[in-house]
Short mmCIF file of C-alpha atoms and ligand atoms in Angstrom, two decimals:
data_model
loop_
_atom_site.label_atom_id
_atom_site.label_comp_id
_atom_site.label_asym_id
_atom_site.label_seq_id
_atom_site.Cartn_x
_atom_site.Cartn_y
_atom_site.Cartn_z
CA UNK A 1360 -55.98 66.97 -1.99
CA UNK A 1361 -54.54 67.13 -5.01
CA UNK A 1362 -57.07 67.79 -8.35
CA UNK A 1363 -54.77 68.51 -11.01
CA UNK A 1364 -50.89 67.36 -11.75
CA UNK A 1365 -49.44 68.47 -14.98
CA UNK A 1366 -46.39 66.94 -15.82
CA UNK A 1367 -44.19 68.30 -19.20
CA UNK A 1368 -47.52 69.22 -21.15
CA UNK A 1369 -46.58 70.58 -24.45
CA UNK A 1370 -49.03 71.66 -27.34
CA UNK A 1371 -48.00 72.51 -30.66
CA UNK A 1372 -50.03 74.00 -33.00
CA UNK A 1373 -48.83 74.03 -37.16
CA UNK A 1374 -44.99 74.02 -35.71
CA UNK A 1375 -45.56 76.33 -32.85
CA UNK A 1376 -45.27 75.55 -29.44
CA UNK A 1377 -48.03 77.41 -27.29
CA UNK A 1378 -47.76 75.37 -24.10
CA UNK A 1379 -45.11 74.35 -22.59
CA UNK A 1380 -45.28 73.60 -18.86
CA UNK A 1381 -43.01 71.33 -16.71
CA UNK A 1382 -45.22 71.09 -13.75
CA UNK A 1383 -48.35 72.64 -12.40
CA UNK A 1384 -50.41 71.12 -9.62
CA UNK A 1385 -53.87 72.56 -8.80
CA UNK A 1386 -55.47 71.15 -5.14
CA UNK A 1387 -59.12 71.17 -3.87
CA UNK A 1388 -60.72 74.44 -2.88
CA UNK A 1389 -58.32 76.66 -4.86
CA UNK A 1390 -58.78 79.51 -7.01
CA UNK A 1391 -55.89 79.72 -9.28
CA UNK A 1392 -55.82 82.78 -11.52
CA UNK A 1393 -54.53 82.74 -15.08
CA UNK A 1394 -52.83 85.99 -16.32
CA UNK A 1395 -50.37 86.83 -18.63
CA UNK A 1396 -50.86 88.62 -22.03
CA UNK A 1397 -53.26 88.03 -24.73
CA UNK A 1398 -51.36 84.49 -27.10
CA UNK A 1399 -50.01 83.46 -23.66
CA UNK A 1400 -51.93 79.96 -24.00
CA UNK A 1401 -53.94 80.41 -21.25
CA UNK A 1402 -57.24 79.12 -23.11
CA UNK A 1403 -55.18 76.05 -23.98
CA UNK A 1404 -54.52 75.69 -21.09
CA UNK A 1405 -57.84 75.48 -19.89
CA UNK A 1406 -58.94 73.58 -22.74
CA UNK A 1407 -56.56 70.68 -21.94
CA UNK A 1408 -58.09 70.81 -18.19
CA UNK A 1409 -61.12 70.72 -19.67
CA UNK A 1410 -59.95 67.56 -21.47
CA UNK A 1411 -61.42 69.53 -24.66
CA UNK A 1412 -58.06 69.24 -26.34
CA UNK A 1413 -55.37 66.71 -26.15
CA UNK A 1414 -51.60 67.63 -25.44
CA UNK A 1415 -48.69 66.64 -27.69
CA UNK A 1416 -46.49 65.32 -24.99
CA UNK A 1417 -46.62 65.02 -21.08
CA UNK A 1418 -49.30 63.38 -18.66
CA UNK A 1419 -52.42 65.03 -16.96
CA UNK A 1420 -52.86 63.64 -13.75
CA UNK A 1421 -56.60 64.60 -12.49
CA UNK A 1422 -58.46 62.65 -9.41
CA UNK A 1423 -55.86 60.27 -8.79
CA UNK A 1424 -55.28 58.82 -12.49
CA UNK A 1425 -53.53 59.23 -15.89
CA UNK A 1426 -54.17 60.79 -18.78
CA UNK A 1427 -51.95 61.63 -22.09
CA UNK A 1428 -52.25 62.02 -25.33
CA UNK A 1429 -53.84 59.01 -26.33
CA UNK A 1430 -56.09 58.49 -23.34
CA UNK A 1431 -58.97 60.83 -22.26
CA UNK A 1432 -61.09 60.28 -19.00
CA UNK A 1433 -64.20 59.04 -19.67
CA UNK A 1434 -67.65 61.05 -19.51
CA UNK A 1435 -68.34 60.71 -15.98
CA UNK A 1436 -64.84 61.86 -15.12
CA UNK A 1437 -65.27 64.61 -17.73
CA UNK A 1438 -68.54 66.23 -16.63
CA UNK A 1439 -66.98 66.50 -13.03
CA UNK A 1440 -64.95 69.69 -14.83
CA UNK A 1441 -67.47 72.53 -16.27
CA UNK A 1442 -66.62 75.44 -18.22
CA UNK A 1443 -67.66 78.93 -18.62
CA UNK A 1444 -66.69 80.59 -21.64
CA UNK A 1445 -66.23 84.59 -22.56
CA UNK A 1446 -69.14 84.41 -24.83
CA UNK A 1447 -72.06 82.16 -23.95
CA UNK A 1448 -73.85 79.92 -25.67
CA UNK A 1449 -77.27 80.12 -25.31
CA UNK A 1450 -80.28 78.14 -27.01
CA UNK A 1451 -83.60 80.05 -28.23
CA UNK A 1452 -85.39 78.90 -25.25
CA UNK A 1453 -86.07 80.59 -21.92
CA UNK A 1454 -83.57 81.66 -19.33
CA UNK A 1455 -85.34 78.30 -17.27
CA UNK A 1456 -84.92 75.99 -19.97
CA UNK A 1457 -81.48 76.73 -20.69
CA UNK A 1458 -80.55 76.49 -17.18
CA UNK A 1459 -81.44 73.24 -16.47
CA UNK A 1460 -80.98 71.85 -20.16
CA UNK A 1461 -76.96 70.34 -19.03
CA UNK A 1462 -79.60 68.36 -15.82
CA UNK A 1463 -81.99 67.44 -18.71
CA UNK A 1464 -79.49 65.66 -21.33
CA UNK A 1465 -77.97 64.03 -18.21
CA UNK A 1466 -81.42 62.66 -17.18
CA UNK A 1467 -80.48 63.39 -14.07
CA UNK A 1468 -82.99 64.33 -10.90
CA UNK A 1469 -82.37 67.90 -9.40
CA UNK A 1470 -83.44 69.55 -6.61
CA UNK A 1471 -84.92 72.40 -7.97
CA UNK A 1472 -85.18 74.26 -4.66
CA UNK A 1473 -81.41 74.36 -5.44
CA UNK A 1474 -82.08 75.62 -8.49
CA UNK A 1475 -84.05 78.60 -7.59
CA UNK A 1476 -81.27 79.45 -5.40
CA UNK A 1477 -78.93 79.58 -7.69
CA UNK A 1478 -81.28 81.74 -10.47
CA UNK A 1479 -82.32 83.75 -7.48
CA UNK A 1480 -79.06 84.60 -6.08
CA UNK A 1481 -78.08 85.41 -9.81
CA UNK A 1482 -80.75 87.84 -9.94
CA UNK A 1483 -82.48 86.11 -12.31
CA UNK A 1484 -85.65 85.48 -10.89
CA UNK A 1485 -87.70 87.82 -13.42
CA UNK A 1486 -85.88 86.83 -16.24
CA UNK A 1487 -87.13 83.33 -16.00
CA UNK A 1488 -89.32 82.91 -18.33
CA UNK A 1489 -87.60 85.22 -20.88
CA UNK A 1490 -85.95 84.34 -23.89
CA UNK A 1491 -82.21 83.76 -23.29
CA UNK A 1492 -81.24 85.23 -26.97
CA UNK A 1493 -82.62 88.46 -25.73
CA UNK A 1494 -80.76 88.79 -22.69
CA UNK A 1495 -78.12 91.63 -22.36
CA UNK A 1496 -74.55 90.35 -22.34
CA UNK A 1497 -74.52 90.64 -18.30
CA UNK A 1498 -77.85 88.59 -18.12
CA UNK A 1499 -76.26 86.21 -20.39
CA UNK A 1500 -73.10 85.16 -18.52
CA UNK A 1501 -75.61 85.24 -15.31
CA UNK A 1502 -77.38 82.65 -17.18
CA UNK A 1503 -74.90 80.60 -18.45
CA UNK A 1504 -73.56 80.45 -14.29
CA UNK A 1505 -76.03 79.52 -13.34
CA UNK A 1506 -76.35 76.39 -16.11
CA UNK A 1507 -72.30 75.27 -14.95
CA UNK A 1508 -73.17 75.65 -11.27
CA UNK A 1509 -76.34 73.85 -11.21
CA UNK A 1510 -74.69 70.36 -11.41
CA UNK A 1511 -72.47 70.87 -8.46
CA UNK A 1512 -69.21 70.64 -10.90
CA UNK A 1513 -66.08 69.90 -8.99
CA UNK A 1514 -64.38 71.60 -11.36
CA UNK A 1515 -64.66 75.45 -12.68
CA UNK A 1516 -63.24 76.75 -15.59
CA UNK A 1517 -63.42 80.40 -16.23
CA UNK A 1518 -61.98 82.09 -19.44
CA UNK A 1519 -62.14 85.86 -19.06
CA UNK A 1520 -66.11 85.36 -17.63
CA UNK A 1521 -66.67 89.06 -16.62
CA UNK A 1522 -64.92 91.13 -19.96
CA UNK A 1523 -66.87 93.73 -20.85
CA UNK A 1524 -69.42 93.37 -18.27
CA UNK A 1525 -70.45 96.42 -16.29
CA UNK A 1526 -69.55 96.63 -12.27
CA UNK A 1527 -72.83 95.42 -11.47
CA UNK A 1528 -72.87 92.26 -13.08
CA UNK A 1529 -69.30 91.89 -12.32
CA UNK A 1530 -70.05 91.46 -8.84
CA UNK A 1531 -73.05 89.51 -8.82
CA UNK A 1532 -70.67 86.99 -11.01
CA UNK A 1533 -67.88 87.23 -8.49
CA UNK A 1534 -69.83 87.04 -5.30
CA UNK A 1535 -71.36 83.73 -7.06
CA UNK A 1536 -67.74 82.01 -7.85
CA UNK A 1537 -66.26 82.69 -4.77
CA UNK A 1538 -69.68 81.34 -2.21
CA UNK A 1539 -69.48 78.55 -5.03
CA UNK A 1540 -66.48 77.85 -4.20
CA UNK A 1541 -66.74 77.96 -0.34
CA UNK A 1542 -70.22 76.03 0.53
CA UNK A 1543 -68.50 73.58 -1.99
CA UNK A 1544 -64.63 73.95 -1.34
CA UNK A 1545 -64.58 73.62 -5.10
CA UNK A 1546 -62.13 73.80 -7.36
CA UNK A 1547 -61.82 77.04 -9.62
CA UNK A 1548 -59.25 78.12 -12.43
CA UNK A 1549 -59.56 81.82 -14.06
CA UNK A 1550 -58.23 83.06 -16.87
CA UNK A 1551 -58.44 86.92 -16.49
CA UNK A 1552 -57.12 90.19 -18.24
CA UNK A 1553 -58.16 91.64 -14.99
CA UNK A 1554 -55.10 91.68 -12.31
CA UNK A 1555 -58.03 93.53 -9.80
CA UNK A 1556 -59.94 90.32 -10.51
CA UNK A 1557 -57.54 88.20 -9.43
CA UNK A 1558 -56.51 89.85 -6.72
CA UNK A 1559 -60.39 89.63 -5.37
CA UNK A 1560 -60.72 86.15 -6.13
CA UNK A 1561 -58.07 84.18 -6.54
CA UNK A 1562 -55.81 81.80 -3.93
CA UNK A 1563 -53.43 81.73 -6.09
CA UNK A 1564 -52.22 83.47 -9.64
CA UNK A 1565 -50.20 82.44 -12.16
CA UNK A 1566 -48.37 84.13 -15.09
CA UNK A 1567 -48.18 82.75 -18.29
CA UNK A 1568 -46.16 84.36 -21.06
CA UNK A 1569 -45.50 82.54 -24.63
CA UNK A 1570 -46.70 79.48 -23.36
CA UNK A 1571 -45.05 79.25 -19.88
CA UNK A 1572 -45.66 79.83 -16.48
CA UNK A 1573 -43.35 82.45 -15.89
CA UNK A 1574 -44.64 82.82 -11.98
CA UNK A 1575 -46.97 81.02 -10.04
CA UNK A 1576 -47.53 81.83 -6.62
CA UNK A 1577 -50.12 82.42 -3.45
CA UNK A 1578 -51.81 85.85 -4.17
CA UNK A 1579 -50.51 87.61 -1.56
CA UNK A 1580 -46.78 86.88 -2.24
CA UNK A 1581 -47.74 87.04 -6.35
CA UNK A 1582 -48.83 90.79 -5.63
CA UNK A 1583 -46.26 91.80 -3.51
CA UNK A 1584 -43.39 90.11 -5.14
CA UNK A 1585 -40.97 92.76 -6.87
P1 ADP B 679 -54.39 83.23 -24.55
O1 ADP B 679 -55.63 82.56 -24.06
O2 ADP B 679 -53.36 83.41 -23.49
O3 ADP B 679 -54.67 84.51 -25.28
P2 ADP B 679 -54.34 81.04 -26.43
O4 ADP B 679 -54.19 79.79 -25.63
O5 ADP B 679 -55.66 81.39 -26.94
O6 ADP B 679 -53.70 82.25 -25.61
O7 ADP B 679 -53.39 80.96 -27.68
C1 ADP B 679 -51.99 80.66 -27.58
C2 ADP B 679 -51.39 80.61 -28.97
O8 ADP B 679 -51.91 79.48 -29.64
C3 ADP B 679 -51.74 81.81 -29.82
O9 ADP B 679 -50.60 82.13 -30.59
C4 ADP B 679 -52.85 81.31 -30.70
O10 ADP B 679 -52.84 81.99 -31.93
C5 ADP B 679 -52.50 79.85 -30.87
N1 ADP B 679 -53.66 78.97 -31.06
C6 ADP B 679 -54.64 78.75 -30.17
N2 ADP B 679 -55.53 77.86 -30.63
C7 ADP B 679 -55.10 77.51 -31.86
C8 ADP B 679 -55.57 76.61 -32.88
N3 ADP B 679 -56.69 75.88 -32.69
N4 ADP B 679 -54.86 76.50 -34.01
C9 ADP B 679 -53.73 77.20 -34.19
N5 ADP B 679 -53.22 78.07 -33.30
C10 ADP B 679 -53.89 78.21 -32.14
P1 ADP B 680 -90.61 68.79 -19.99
O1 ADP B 680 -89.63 67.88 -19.28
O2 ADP B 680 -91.98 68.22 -20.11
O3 ADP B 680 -90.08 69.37 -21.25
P2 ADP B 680 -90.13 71.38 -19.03
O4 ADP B 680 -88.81 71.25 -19.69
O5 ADP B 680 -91.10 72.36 -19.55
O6 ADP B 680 -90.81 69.97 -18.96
O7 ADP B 680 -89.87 71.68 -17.51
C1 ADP B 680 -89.04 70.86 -16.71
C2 ADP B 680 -89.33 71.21 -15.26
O8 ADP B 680 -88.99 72.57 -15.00
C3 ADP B 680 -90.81 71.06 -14.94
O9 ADP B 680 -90.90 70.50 -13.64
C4 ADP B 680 -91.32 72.49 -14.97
O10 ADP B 680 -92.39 72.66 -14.10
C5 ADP B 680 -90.13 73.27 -14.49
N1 ADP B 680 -90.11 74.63 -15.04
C6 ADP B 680 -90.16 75.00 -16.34
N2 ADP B 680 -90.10 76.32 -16.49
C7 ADP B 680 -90.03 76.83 -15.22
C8 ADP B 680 -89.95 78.14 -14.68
N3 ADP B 680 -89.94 79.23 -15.46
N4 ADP B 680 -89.85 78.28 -13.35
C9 ADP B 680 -89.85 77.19 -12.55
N5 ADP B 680 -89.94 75.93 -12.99
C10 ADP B 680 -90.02 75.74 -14.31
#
């Protein structure tokens, strides 16, 4: 099943071209890995699949409709993608509040069995009750997981979630993408500096360079490829 079809996307920022991509189709259950070198357009990228930004040119196709640069889906469609940033964004309150706060705004009923699962398999279990602007940057990006996951997104966008994070953490965040992923067959793209990453996680990888996908291919043959 196919999530995502990309047709010419371009995106131009003050005269510069930063994306430029003539096709690029993304199915169910895959892990696609981003890589390429640091003003590649890889966070465009993901912020057009996150429908945060609009392109200049070229049609999104996602779940079996349309969108360009004049349409957007709407928020239902929208909140089927979630995305985890590099640096999270974390309210004042506790670990508990902040984890359910995307359930809260969306009024919508939870099974919170489910979300001690998730907190607990996050090793966050003592940290609870804790204030989340006190957490250490590995706690953090545990936390804000666990707040993208708890919805059951379809969609998972990562932009370089584990940099700077020691081993430990880096594992516990791994581990969580890739059962995500499989209880769920959901739907995961990565942008990573980390080839090692990609080669744990990923189904697939990428490389983007000046705004185009230079290679994309299954792992295996991406890593073995001359
Ligand atoms: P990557 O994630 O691969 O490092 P980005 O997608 O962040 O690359 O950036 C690609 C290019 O687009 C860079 O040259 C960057 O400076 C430029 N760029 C990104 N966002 C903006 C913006 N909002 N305004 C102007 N230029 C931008
Ligand atoms: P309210 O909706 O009145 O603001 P809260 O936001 O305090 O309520 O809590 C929402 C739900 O989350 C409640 O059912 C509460 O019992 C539960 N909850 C809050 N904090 C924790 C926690 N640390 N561990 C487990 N459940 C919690």
């Amino acid at each position: 099943k196919v999530i995502y079809n990309l047709q010419n996307i371009s995106k131009t920022y003050s005269d510069k071209t930063v994306l430029d991509i003539d096709s690029l189709t993304i199915r169910k259950g895959e892990i696609l890995g981003l890589v390429g070198p640091s003003g590649a357009g890889k966070s465009t990228l993901l912020r057009i699949l996150n429908f945060i930004e609009h392109t200049d040119s070229g049609e999104v196709h996602f779940l079996g409709k349309v969108y360009n640069k004049d349409s957007l889906p709407d928020l239902h469609t929208r909140r089927k993608v979630t995305t985890v940033f590099q640096r999270p964004y974390l309210m004042t309150s506790s670990v508990y509040q902040n984890i359910i706060y995307p359930l809260k705004i969306r009024k919508q009923n939870y099974d919170s069995q489910r979300v001690e699962k998730i907190i607990n398999k996050l090793g966050l279990t003592q940290l609870k009750n804790q204030r989340a602007d006190k957490l250490s940057g590995g706690e953090a990006q545990r936390v804000s997981l666990a707040r993208a996951l708890i919805f059951n997104p379809e969609v998972i966008l990562l932009d370089e979630p584990t940099s700077n994070l020691d081993p430990a953490n880096v594992k516990i965040i791994e581990d969580m993408i890739a059962d995500y992923r499989n209880e769920f067959n959901a739907t995961v793209v990565m942008v990573t500096h980390n080839v090692f990453q990609a080669k744990r996680l990923a189904t697939k990888v990428s490389l983007l360079y000046k705004g185009k996908i230079v290679e994309i291919n299954d792992k295996d043959e991406f890593f073995t490829n001359p």
